[in-house]
C-alpha positions as CSV (number, residue, x, y, z in Angstrom):
1,X,-16.6,5.2,-33.8
2,X,-16.4,8.9,-33.9
3,X,-18.0,9.4,-30.6
4,X,-15.7,6.7,-29.2
5,X,-12.7,8.9,-30.3
6,X,-14.2,12.0,-28.9
7,X,-14.7,10.3,-25.6
8,X,-11.1,9.2,-25.5
9,X,-9.9,12.7,-26.3
10,X,-12.1,14.0,-23.6
11,X,-10.5,11.8,-21.0
12,X,-7.2,12.9,-22.1
13,X,-7.7,16.5,-21.9
14,X,-5.3,18.0,-19.3
15,X,-7.7,19.9,-17.5
16,X,-9.8,16.9,-16.8
17,X,-6.7,14.7,-15.9
18,X,-5.4,17.3,-13.4
19,X,-8.7,17.0,-11.7
20,X,-8.8,13.5,-11.6
21,X,-5.1,13.6,-10.2
22,X,-6.3,16.0,-7.5
23,X,-9.2,14.1,-6.4
24,X,-7.5,10.7,-6.6
25,X,-4.2,11.2,-5.4
26,X,-4.4,13.7,-2.4
27,X,-7.5,12.1,-1.0
28,X,-8.5,8.5,-0.7
29,X,-11.9,7.9,-2.1
30,X,-14.8,6.7,0.1
31,X,-15.0,3.1,-1.1
32,X,-11.2,2.7,-0.3
33,X,-11.6,4.5,3.0
34,X,-14.5,1.8,3.8
35,X,-12.2,-1.0,2.8
36,X,-9.5,-0.1,5.0
37,X,-12.1,0.3,7.9
38,X,-13.2,-3.1,7.5
39,X,-9.8,-4.4,7.1
40,X,-8.3,-3.0,10.4
41,X,-11.4,-4.3,12.2
42,X,-10.9,-7.7,10.8
43,X,-7.3,-7.6,11.9
44,X,-7.9,-6.1,15.3
45,X,-5.3,-3.5,14.6
46,X,-4.2,-1.4,17.4
47,X,-1.1,0.5,16.3
48,X,-0.9,1.9,12.8
49,X,1.2,4.3,10.7
50,X,0.3,6.6,7.9
51,X,2.7,8.0,5.5
52,X,1.1,11.1,3.7
53,X,-1.6,12.6,5.6
54,X,-2.9,15.6,3.5
55,X,-6.3,16.8,5.2
56,X,-6.6,13.7,7.1
57,X,-9.6,11.7,5.7
58,X,-7.9,8.4,5.6
59,X,-6.4,9.1,9.0
60,X,-9.8,9.8,10.4
61,X,-11.1,6.6,8.7
62,X,-8.3,4.8,10.5
63,X,-8.9,6.3,13.8
64,X,-12.7,5.3,13.8
65,X,-11.8,1.7,13.0
66,X,-9.3,1.4,15.9
67,X,-10.4,0.5,19.5
68,X,-10.4,3.2,22.1
69,X,-6.6,2.7,23.0
70,X,-5.6,2.6,19.4
71,X,-2.8,4.7,18.1
72,X,-1.8,6.2,14.7
73,X,1.2,7.9,13.7
74,X,0.5,10.4,11.0
75,X,3.8,11.7,9.1
76,X,3.4,14.7,6.5
77,X,5.5,17.7,5.7
78,X,2.5,19.8,5.4
79,X,0.9,20.6,8.8
80,X,-1.3,23.3,7.4
81,X,-3.2,20.6,5.2
82,X,-3.7,18.4,8.2
83,X,-4.9,21.3,10.4
84,X,-7.4,22.1,7.7
85,X,-9.0,18.5,8.5
86,X,-8.3,18.7,12.2
87,X,-11.6,20.2,13.2
88,X,-13.4,17.2,11.7
89,X,-10.9,14.7,13.5
90,X,-11.7,16.8,16.9
91,X,-15.6,16.7,16.4
92,X,-15.4,13.0,15.7
93,X,-13.4,12.7,19.3
94,X,-10.4,11.0,17.5
95,X,-7.6,13.4,18.0
96,X,-6.2,11.6,21.1
97,X,-5.4,8.6,18.9
98,X,-3.2,10.6,16.5
99,X,0.3,11.5,16.8
100,X,1.0,14.0,14.0
101,X,4.8,14.3,13.1
102,X,5.7,17.1,10.6
103,X,8.9,16.0,8.8
104,X,9.8,14.0,5.7
105,X,8.8,10.3,5.5
106,X,12.2,8.8,5.4
107,X,13.5,10.8,8.2
108,X,10.6,9.9,10.6
109,X,11.0,6.2,9.6
110,X,14.5,6.0,10.5
111,X,13.8,8.0,13.7
112,X,11.2,5.3,14.7
113,X,13.7,2.5,14.0
114,X,16.1,4.1,16.2
115,X,13.7,4.6,18.9
116,X,12.9,1.0,19.1
117,X,9.5,0.9,17.3
118,X,10.7,-2.3,15.3
119,X,8.0,-4.9,14.7
120,X,5.4,-2.8,16.7
121,X,2.8,-1.7,14.1
122,X,-0.1,-3.8,12.9
123,X,-0.6,-1.6,9.8
124,X,0.7,0.9,7.5
125,X,-0.9,3.1,4.8
126,X,1.5,5.0,2.2
127,X,0.2,7.6,0.2
128,X,3.3,9.8,-0.3
129,X,6.0,10.4,-2.9
130,X,5.8,7.5,-5.4
131,X,9.5,7.4,-6.3
132,X,10.4,6.5,-2.8
133,X,7.8,3.5,-2.5
134,X,10.7,0.9,-2.5
135,X,12.7,3.0,0.1
136,X,9.5,3.2,2.4
137,X,8.9,-0.6,1.9
138,X,12.4,-1.5,3.1
139,X,11.9,0.5,6.3
140,X,8.4,-0.4,7.1
141,X,9.3,-4.0,7.0
142,X,11.4,-3.3,9.8
143,X,8.5,-1.4,11.6
144,X,5.4,-3.7,10.8
145,X,4.8,-6.8,12.8
146,X,5.0,-10.3,11.2
147,X,1.6,-11.0,9.5
148,X,1.0,-7.1,9.5
149,X,0.0,-5.3,6.4
150,X,1.5,-2.5,4.5
151,X,-0.9,-0.7,2.0
152,X,0.4,1.5,-0.9
153,X,-2.1,3.8,-2.7
154,X,-2.1,5.0,-6.3
155,X,-0.6,1.9,-7.7
156,X,-2.7,2.0,-10.9
157,X,-1.9,5.8,-11.3
158,X,-5.1,6.5,-13.3
159,X,-4.5,3.6,-15.6
160,X,-1.2,4.8,-16.9
161,X,0.4,1.5,-15.8
162,X,-1.6,-0.3,-18.6
163,X,-0.8,2.3,-21.2
164,X,1.8,2.0,-23.9
165,X,4.2,4.8,-24.8
166,X,1.8,5.9,-27.9
167,X,-0.7,6.8,-25.3
168,X,1.4,9.1,-23.1
169,X,-0.2,11.7,-21.1
170,X,0.7,15.1,-19.7
171,X,4.2,15.1,-18.2
172,X,2.9,16.0,-14.7
173,X,1.3,12.5,-14.7
174,X,3.2,10.4,-17.0
175,X,6.4,11.1,-14.8
176,X,5.3,8.8,-12.1
177,X,4.2,5.8,-14.2
178,X,7.8,4.5,-14.2
179,X,8.5,4.5,-10.5
180,X,5.0,3.0,-9.8
181,X,5.7,0.2,-12.5
182,X,8.9,-0.4,-10.9
183,X,7.4,-0.6,-7.4
184,X,4.7,-3.0,-8.6
185,X,7.2,-5.3,-10.2
186,X,9.5,-5.0,-7.1
187,X,6.7,-5.9,-4.7
188,X,5.3,-8.8,-6.8
189,X,8.8,-10.3,-6.7
190,X,9.3,-9.5,-2.9
191,X,9.3,-13.2,-1.3
192,X,9.1,-11.6,2.4
193,X,5.6,-10.7,1.8
194,X,2.2,-12.0,0.0
195,X,0.8,-9.2,-2.2
196,X,-2.2,-8.0,-4.1
197,X,-3.0,-5.1,-6.2
198,X,-6.7,-4.1,-5.7
199,X,-8.7,-2.1,-8.3
200,X,-10.2,0.0,-5.7
201,X,-9.8,3.9,-5.8
202,X,-6.7,4.6,-8.0
203,X,-5.3,1.2,-7.1
204,X,-4.0,-0.2,-3.8
205,X,-1.1,-2.7,-3.1
206,X,-1.7,-4.6,0.1
207,X,1.4,-6.5,1.2
208,X,1.2,-8.9,4.1
209,X,4.6,-9.5,5.9
210,X,5.0,-13.5,6.2
211,X,4.7,-15.0,9.7
212,X,7.6,-17.5,10.9
213,X,4.6,-20.1,10.8
214,X,4.0,-19.1,7.2
215,X,7.6,-20.1,6.4
216,X,7.4,-23.3,8.1
217,X,4.2,-24.3,6.4
218,X,5.6,-23.2,2.8
219,X,8.7,-25.3,3.8
220,X,6.7,-28.3,4.8
221,X,4.5,-28.1,1.9
222,X,7.2,-28.1,-0.6
223,X,8.8,-31.0,1.1
224,X,5.5,-33.1,1.1
225,X,5.3,-32.1,-2.7
226,X,8.7,-33.4,-3.2
227,X,7.8,-36.7,-1.4
228,X,4.7,-37.0,-3.3
229,X,6.3,-36.5,-6.7
230,X,9.1,-39.0,-5.6
231,X,6.2,-41.8,-4.6
232,X,4.4,-41.1,-8.0
233,X,7.6,-41.7,-9.7
234,X,8.4,-45.1,-8.0
235,X,4.8,-46.1,-8.4
236,X,5.0,-45.5,-12.2
237,X,8.5,-47.4,-12.4
238,X,6.9,-50.3,-10.5
239,X,3.9,-50.4,-12.8
240,X,6.2,-50.5,-16.0
241,X,8.1,-53.4,-14.7
242,X,4.9,-55.4,-14.7
């Protein structure tokens, strides 16, 4: 019991937590990047958008997964961080697929909508300001095709979403717990998408925008279920009469 308490205290040490945040928040881990790569290939994605690029590891993973004519728009306020990883992108021969835009995400998304990019993206990956996830979502739904996927990183936030107030961590970490919890609830209740939270990396929500045929199938399924229920009720009444 004493060892277990010691381990818990070590895991909550500010130095370790800050190291974990830097490793898990600023760059996606290898297994998450591999998952993204497979997903993009299965989707046959050709045009994607990434909000929050940092040094470009996930950007490079995406570029490698896209076909030769694939394109990525990468958005970040920090060009210096992007240029740190740029030599690796160039070495991989992927720079021609990437259009890096140095600006804040909300301005860039509004600009893309104004420039008629609505419903042209197959996939979007979001790893930026957590407090703005809901705002990003509303704009990305206008940009991503029906049937496209929007992925949001860090939706488990080092496990804090499952912690109680009594387990509060350092304020630099805890301050994002509430907006992430609010976003997770929001996306779960959004009927415009079907979504799932994956326990990969620091948590990743994948939200698929419904296609029109999905809505038609749902409507038909509901109608058939209603008819079946009415049929069963009539059979029961008929059986009771005999």
